[in-house]
Tab-separated table of C-alpha atoms and ligand atoms in Angstrom:
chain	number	residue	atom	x	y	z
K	1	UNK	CA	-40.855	23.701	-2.619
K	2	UNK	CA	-37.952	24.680	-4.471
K	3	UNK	CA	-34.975	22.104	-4.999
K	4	UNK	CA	-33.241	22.695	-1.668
K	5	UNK	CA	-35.885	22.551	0.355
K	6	UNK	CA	-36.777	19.049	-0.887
K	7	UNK	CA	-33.491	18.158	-0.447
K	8	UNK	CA	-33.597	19.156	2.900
K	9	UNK	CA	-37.151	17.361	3.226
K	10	UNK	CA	-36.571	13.956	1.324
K	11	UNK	CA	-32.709	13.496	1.642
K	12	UNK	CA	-30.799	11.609	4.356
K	13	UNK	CA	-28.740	14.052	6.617
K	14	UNK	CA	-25.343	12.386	5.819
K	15	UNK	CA	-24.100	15.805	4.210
K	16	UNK	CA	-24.249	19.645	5.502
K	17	UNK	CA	-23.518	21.395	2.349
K	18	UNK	CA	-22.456	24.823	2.137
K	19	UNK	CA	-26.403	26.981	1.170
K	20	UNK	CA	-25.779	27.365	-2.258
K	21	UNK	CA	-27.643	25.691	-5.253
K	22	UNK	CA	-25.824	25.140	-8.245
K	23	UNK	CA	-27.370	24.669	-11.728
K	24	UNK	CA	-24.289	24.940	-14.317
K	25	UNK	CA	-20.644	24.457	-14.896
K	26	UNK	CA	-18.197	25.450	-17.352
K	27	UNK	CA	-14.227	25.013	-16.667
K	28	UNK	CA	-13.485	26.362	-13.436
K	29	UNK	CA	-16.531	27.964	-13.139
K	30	UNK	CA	-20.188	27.170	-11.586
K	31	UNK	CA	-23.257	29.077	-11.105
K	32	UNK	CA	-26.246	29.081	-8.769
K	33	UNK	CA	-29.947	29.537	-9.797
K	34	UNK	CA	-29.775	32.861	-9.260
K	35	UNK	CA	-27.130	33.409	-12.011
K	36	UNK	CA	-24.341	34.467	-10.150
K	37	UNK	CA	-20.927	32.520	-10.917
K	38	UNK	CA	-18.203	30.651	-8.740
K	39	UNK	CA	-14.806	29.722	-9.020
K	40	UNK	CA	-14.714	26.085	-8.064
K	41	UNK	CA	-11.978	25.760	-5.783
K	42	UNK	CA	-12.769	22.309	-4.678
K	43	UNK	CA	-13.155	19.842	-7.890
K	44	UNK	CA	-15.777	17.438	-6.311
K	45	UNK	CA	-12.952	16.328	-4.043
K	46	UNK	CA	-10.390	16.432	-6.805
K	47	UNK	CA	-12.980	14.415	-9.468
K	48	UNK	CA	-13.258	17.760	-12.013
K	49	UNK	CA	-9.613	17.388	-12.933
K	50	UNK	CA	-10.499	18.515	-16.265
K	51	UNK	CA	-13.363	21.591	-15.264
K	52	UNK	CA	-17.046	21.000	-16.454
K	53	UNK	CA	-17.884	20.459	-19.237
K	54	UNK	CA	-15.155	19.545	-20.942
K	55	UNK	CA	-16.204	19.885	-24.708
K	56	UNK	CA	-14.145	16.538	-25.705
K	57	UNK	CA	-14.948	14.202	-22.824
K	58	UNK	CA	-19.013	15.459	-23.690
K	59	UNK	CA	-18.428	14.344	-27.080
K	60	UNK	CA	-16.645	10.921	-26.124
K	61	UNK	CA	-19.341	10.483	-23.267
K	62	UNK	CA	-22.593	11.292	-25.289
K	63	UNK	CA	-20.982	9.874	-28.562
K	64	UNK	CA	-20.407	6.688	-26.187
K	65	UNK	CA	-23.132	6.027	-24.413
K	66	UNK	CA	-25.562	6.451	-27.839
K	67	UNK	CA	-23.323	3.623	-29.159
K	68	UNK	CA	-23.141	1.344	-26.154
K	69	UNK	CA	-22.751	1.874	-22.519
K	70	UNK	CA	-23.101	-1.156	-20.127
K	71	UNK	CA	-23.182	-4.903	-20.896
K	72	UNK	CA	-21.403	-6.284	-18.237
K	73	UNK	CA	-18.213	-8.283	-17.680
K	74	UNK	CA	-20.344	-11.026	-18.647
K	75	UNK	CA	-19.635	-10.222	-22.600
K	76	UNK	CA	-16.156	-8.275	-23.709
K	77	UNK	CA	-16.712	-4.807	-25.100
K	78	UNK	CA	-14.522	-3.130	-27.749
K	79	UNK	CA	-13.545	-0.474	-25.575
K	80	UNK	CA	-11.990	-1.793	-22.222
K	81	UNK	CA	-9.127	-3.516	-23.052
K	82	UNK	CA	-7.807	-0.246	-24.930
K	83	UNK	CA	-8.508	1.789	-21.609
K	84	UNK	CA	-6.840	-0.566	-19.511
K	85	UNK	CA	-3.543	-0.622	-21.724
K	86	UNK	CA	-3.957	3.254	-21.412
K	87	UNK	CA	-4.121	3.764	-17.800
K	88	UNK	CA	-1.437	0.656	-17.445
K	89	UNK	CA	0.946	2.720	-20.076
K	90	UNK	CA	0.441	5.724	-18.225
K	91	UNK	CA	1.152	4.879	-14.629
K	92	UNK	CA	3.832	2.076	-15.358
K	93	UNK	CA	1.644	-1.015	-14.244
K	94	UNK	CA	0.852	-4.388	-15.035
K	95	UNK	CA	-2.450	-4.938	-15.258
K	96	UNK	CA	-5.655	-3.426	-13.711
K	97	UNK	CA	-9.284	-4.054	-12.912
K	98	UNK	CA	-11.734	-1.223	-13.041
K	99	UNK	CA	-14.354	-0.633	-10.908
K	100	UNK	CA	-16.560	2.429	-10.084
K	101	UNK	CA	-15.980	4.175	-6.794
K	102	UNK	CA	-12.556	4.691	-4.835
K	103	UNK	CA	-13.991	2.877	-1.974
K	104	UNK	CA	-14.530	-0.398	-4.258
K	105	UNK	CA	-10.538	0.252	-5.934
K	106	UNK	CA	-9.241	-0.055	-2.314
K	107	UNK	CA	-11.609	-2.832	-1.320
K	108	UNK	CA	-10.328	-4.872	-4.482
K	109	UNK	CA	-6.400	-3.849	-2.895
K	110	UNK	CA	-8.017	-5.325	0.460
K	111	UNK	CA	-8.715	-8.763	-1.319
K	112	UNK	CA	-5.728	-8.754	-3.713
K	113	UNK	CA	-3.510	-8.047	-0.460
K	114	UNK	CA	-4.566	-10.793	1.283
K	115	UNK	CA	-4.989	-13.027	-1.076
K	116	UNK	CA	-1.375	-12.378	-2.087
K	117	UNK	CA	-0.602	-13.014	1.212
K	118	UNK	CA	-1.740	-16.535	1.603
K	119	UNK	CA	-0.886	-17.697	-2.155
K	120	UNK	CA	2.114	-15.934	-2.581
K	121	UNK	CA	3.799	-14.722	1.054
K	122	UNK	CA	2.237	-18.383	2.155
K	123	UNK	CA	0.687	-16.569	5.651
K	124	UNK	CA	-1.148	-19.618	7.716
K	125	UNK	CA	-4.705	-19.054	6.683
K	126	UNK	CA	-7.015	-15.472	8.075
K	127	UNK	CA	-4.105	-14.369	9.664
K	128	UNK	CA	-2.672	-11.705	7.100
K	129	UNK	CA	-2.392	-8.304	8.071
K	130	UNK	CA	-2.504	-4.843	6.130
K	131	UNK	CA	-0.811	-1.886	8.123
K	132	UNK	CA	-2.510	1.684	7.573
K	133	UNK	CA	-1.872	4.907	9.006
K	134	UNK	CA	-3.494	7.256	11.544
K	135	UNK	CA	-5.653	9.955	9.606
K	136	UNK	CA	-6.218	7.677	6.855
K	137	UNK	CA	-8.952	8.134	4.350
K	138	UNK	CA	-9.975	5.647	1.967
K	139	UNK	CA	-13.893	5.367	1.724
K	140	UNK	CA	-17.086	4.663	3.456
K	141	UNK	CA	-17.726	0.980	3.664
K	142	UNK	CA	-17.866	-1.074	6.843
K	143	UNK	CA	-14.324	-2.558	5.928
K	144	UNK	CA	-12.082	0.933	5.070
K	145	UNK	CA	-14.398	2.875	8.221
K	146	UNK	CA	-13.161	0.431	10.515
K	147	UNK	CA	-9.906	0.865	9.752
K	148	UNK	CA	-10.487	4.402	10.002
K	149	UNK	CA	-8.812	6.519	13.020
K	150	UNK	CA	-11.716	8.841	12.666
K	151	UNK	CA	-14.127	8.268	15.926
K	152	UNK	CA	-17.225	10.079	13.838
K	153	UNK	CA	-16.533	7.461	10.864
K	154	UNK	CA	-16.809	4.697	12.697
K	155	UNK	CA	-19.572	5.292	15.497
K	156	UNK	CA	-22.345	3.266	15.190
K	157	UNK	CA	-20.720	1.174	12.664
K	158	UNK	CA	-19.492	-1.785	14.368
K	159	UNK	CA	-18.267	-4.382	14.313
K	160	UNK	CA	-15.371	-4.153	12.510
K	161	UNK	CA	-13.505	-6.414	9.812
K	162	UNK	CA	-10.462	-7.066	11.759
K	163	UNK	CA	-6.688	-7.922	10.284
K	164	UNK	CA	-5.494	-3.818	10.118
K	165	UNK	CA	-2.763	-2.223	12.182
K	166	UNK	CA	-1.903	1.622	12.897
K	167	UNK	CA	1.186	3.305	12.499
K	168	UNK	CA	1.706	7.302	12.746
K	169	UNK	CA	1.740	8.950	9.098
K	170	UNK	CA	5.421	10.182	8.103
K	171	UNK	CA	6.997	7.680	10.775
K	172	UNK	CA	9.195	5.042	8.373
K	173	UNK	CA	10.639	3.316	11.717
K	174	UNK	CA	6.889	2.981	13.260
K	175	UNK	CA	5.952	1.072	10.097
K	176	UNK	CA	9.219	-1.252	10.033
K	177	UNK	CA	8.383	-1.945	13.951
K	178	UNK	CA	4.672	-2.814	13.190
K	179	UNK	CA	5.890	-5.251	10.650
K	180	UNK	CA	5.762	-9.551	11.432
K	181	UNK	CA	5.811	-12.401	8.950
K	182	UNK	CA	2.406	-12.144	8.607
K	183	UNK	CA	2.090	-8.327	7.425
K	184	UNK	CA	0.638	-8.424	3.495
K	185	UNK	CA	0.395	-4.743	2.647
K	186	UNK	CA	1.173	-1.641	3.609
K	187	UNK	CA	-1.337	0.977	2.242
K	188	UNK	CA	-0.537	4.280	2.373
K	189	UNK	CA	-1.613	7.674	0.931
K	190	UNK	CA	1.223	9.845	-0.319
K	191	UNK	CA	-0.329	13.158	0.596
K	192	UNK	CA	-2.893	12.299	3.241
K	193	UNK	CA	-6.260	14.740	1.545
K	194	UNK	CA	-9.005	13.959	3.848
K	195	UNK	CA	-6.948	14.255	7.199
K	196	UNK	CA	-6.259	17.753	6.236
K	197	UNK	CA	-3.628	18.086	3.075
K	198	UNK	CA	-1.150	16.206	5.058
K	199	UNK	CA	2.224	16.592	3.717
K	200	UNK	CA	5.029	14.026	4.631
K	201	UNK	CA	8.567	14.509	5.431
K	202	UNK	CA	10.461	14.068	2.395
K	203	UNK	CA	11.778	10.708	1.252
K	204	UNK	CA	8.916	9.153	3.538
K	205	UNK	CA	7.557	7.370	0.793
K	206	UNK	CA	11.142	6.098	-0.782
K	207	UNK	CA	11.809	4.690	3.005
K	208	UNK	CA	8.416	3.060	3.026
K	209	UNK	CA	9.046	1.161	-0.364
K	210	UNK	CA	12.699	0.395	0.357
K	211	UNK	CA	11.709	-1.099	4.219
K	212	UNK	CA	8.135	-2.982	2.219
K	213	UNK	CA	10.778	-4.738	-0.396
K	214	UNK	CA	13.212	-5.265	2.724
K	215	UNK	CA	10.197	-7.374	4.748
K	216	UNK	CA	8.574	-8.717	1.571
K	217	UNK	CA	5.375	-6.555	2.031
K	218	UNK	CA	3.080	-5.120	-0.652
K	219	UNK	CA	3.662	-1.152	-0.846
K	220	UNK	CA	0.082	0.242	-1.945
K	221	UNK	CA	-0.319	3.248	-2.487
K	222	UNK	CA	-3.776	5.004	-2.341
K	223	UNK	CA	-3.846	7.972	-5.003
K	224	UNK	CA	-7.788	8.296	-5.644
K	225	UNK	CA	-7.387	11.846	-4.813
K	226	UNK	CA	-3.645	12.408	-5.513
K	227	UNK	CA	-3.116	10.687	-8.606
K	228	UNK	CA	-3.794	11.774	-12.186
K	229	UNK	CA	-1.805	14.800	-11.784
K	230	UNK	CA	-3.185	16.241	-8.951
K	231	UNK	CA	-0.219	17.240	-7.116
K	232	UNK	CA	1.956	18.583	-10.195
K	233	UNK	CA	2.752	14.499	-11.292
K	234	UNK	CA	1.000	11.941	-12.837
K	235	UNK	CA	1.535	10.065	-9.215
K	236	UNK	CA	1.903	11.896	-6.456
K	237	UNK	CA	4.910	8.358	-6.121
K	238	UNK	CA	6.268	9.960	-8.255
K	239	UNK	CA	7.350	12.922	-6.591
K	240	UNK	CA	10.533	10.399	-5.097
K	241	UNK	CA	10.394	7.554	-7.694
K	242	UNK	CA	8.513	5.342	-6.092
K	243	UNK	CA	6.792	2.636	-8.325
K	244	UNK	CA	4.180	0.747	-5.747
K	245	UNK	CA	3.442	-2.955	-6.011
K	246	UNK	CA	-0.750	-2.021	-6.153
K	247	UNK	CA	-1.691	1.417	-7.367
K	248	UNK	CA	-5.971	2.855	-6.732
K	249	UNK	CA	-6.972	5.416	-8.448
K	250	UNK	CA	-10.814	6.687	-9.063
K	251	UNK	CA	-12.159	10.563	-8.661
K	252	UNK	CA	-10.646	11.813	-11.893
K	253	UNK	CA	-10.163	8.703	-13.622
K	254	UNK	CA	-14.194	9.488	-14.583
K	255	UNK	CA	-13.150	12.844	-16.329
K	256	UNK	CA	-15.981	14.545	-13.584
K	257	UNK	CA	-19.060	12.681	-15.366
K	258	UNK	CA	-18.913	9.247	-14.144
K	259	UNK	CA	-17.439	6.622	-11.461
K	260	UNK	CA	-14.510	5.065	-12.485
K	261	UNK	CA	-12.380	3.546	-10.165
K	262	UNK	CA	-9.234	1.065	-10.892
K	263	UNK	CA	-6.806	-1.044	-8.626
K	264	UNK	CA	-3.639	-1.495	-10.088
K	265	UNK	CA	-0.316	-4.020	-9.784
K	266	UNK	CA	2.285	-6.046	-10.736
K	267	UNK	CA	1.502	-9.194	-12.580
K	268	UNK	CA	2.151	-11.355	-9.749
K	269	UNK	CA	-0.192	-9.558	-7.447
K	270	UNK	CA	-3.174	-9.258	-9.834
K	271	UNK	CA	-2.864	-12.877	-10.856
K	272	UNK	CA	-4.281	-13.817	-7.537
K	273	UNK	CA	-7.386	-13.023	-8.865
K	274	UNK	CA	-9.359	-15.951	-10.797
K	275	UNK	CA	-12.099	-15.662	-12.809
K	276	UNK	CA	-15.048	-15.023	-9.961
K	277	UNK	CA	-12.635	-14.183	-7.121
K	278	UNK	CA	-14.359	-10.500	-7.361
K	279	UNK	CA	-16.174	-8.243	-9.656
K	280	UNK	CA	-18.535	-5.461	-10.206
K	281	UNK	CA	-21.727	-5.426	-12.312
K	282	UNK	CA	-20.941	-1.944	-13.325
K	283	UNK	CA	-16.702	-2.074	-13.387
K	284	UNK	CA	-15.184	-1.571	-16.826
K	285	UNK	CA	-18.234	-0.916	-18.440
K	286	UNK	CA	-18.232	0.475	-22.278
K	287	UNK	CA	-18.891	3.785	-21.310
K	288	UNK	CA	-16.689	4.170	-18.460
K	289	UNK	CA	-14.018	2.802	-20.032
K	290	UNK	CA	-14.268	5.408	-22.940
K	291	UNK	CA	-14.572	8.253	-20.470
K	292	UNK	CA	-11.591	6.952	-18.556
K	293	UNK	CA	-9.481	6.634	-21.489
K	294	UNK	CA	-10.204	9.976	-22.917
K	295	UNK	CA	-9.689	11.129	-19.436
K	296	UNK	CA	-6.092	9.464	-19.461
K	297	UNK	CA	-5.505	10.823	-23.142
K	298	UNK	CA	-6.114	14.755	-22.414
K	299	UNK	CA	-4.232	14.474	-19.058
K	300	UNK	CA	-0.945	13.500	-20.744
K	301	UNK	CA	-1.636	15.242	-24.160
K	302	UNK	CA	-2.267	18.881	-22.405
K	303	UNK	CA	0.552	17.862	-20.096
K	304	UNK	CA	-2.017	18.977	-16.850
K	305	UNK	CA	0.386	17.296	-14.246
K	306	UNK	CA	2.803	20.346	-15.779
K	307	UNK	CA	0.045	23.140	-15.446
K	308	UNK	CA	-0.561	21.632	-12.082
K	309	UNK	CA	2.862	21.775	-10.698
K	310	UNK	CA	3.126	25.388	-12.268
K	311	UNK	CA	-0.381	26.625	-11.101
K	312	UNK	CA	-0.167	25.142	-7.704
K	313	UNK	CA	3.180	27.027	-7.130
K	314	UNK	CA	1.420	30.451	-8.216
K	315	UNK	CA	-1.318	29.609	-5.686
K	316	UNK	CA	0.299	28.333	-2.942
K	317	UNK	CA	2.607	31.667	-3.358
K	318	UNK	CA	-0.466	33.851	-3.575
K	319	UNK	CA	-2.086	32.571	-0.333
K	320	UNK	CA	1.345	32.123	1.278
K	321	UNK	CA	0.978	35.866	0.446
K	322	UNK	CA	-1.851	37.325	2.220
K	323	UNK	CA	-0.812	38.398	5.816
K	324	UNK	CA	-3.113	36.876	8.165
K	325	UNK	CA	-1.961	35.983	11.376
K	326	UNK	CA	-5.350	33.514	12.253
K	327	UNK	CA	-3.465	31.219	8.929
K	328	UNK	CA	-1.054	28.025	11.030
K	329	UNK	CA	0.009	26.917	8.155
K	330	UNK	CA	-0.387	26.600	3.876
K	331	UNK	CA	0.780	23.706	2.058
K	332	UNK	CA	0.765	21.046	-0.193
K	333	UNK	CA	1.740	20.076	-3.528
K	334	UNK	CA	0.455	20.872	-6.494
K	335	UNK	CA	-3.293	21.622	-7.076
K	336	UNK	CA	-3.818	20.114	-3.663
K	337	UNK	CA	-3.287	22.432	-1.035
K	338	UNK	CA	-4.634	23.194	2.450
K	339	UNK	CA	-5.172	26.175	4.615
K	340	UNK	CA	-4.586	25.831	8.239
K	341	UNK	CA	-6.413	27.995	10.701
K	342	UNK	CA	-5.799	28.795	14.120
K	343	UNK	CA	-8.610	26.705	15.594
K	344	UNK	CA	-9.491	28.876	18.801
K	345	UNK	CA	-9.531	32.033	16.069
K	346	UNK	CA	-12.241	30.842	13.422
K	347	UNK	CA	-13.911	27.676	12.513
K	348	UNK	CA	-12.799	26.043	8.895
K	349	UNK	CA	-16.384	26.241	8.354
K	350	UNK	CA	-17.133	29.578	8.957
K	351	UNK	CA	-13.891	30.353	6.223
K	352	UNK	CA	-15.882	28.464	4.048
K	353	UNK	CA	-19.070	30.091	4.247
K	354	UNK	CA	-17.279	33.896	4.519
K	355	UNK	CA	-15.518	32.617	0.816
K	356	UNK	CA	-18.653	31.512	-0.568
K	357	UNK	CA	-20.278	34.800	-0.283
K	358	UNK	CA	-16.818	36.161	-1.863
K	359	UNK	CA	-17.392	33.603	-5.324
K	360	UNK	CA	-15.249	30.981	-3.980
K	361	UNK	CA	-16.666	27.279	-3.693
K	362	UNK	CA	-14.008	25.477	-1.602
K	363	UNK	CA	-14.345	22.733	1.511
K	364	UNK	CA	-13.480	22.448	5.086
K	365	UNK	CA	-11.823	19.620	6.372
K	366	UNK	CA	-11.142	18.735	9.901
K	367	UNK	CA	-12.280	21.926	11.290
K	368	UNK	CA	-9.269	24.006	10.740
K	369	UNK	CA	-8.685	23.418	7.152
K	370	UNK	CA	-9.824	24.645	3.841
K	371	UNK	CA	-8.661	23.212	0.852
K	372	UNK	CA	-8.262	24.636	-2.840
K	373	UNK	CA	-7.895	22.000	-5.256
K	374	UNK	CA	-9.582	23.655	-8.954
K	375	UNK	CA	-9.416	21.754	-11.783
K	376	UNK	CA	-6.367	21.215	-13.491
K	377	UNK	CA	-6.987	22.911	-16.307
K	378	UNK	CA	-7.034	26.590	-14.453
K	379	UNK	CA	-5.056	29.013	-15.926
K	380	UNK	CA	-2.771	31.823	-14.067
K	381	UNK	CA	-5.801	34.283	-14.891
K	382	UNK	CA	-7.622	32.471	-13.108
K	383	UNK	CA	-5.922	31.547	-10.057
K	384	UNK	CA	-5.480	35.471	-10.118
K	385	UNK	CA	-9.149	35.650	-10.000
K	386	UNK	CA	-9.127	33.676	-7.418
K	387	UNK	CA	-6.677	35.346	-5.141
K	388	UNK	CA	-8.588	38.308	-5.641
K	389	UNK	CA	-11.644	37.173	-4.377
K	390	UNK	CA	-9.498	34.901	-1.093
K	391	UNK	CA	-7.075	37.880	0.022
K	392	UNK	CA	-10.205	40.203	0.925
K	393	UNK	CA	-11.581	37.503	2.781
K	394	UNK	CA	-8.551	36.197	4.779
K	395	UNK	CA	-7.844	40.093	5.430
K	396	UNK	CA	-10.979	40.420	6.581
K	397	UNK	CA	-10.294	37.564	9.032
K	398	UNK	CA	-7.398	39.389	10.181
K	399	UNK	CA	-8.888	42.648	11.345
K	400	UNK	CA	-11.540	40.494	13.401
K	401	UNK	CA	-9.224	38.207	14.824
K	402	UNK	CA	-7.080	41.536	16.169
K	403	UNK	CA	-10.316	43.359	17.327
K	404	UNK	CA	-10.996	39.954	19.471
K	405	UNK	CA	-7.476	39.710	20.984
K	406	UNK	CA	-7.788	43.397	21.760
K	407	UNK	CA	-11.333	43.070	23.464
D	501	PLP	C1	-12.057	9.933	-1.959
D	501	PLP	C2	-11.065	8.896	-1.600
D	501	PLP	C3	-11.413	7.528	-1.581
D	501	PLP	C4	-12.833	7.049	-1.764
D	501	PLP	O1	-13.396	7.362	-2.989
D	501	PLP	P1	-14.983	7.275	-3.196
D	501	PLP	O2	-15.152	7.408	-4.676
D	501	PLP	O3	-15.590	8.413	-2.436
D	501	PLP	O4	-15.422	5.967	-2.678
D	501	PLP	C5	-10.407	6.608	-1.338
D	501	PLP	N1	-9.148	6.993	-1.083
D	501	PLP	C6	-8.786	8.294	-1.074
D	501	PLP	C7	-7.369	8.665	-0.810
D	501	PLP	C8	-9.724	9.295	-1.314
D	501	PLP	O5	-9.379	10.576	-1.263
């Protein structure tokens, strides 16, 4: 059987991924086993910042992990406290403990939250509460799914670790009015990715930090996908000068080769934590940390948050571009941006597939969207390229969407 099929044979069917087999990357390329080549439009969710096979982040990796690459937290290792005065330097933060996945960074803003709460805020005991928003994404574990809005997420997954309220996304007054004495955090994304490239009015998250100091609430800001200069800053906070009290970050953070995940704060957040309040067998390991920091070092040496800002504007233009009445809707910021289709015209799906055959690798999301989010290393040729190969597509759309209202 060739690789797919025993995929198909031995793997669980948590995934439906688009039928292509890939076998090599380079940049913002891929290719299948059949040789032909890909733009990669979709970045492993935003994780291949930097393209594949980044030539310096091999080097540190293999250079790394010949040296030494796990030991545990059990020992110190020469290389994590340099990473973690990196990524602290870089997004303006106290202190920060690693882990691997995003899901674990906003678990460990779960536990600092509420711990916060009843050390700091002094909230009677199990009765803190964290206030998230409608179409939020943040992970897959039985905690951050039931908090989830998502009805697929969540069913069959009960119960649920209570203590989490709902507010609309973009609504400043909703949060304020969902706010008691007991209310630790606030966690928030500042470009919703999962729910579809959600975009927020502007100022939304300057309101949300001014009405968190107001009501002595933690603002936390979840920027797994949007941070590291995904969205044309280092933080997509950023974008309206927000500085959050607790900070995730993970995809990118691992450079595209590994997991590495941090949660970040103040001082007087993180020191909640004492020694075996939480950890992670594999967090801040030797080789992650050496990944991460050479991660951290080419983002802000090649100035990508820059190239970012500049190629998302020449993409976002280019697709704004293409005249195709089944499109709702293109936005986003940055390198993150989202196609909205009409959803009784065409499935997101079926965009998907029609683009793949065209050399594009991007994702649905929510049925009506694709996103493009390539590295951020692309260059203007190559968001060309890419147009190139999307226009005829989207055009094509066009002519069958007018044939069907004409039937
Ligand atoms: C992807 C994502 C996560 C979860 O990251 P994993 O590494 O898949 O666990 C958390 N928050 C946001 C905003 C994300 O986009």
């Amino acid at each position: 059987m060739d690789a797919t099929s025993l995929e198909q044979r031995y793997s669980a069917r948590n995934y439906h991924p688009l039928e292509v087999e890939l076998t090599r990357g380079q940049g913002v390329h891929l290719w299948d086993v059949s040789g032909r080549r890909y733009i990669d439009m979709m970045s492993a969710y935003s994780a291949v910042s930097f393209g594949h096979g980044h030539p310096e982040l091999l080097r540190v990796l293999t250079e790394q992990a010949a040296r030494l690459a796990v030991t545990s937290r059990a020992f110190h290792s020469d290389r994590l406290g340099p990473f973690l005065e990196r990524l602290c330097t870089v997004t303006r933060m106290d202190r920060a403990l690693p882990m691997n996945t995003g899901a674990e960074a906003v678990e460990t803003a779960v536990k600092a939250a509420r711990k916060w709460a009843y050390k700091v805020k002094r909230v009677p005991q199990d009765r803190a509460e964290i206030i998230v928003c409608a179409g939020n994404f943040a992970g897959r574990t039985t905690t951050i799914v039931g908090f989830s809005t998502e009805t697929q997420y969540r069913d069959g997954f009960g119960p649920f670790t209570p203590g989490f309220r709902h507010v609309p996304f973009g609504d400043v007054a909703a949060l304020e009015r969902a706010m008691t004495p007991t209310t630790a955090a606030f966690i928030v994304e500042p470009i919703q990715g999962e729910a579809g490239i959600v975009v927020p009015p502007e100022g939304y998250l300057a309101a949300c930090a001014a009405v968190c100091r107001k009501h002595d609430v933690l603002l936390i800001c979840d920027e797994v996908q949007t941070g590291l200069g995904r969205t044309g800053r280092v933080l997509a906070s950023d974008h309206e000068g927000v500085r959050p009290d607790g900070l995730t970050l993970g995809k990118a953070l691992g450079g595209g080769l590994l997991p590495v995940s941090a949660f970040l704060a103040r001082s007087d957040v993180m020191d909640v934590f004492e020694p075996g309040d939480h950890g992670s067998t594999f967090g801040g390991n030797a080789l992650a940390a050496a990944v991460g920091h050479a991660s951290l070092d080419l983002l802000m040496r090649e100035d990508l948050s820059a190239n970012a800002a500049a190629m998302g504007r020449r993409l976002i233009d280019g697709l704004r571009a293409i005249d195709c009445s089944a499109i709702k809707d293109v936005r986003g910021k940055g390198l993150l941006i989202g196609v909205e289709f009409h959803a009784s015209h065409i499935s997101a799906r079926g965009v998907c597939e029609r683009l793949l055959a065209a050399g594009i690798l991007s994702k649905d999301t929510h049925d009506t969207v694709v996103r493009f989010a390539p590295p951020l290393t692309i260059t203007a040729d190559e968001v060309d390229e890419a147009l190139a190969s999307i226009a005829p597509v989207f055009r094509q759309l066009e002519a069958e969407v007018d044939a069907l209202v004409e039937a």
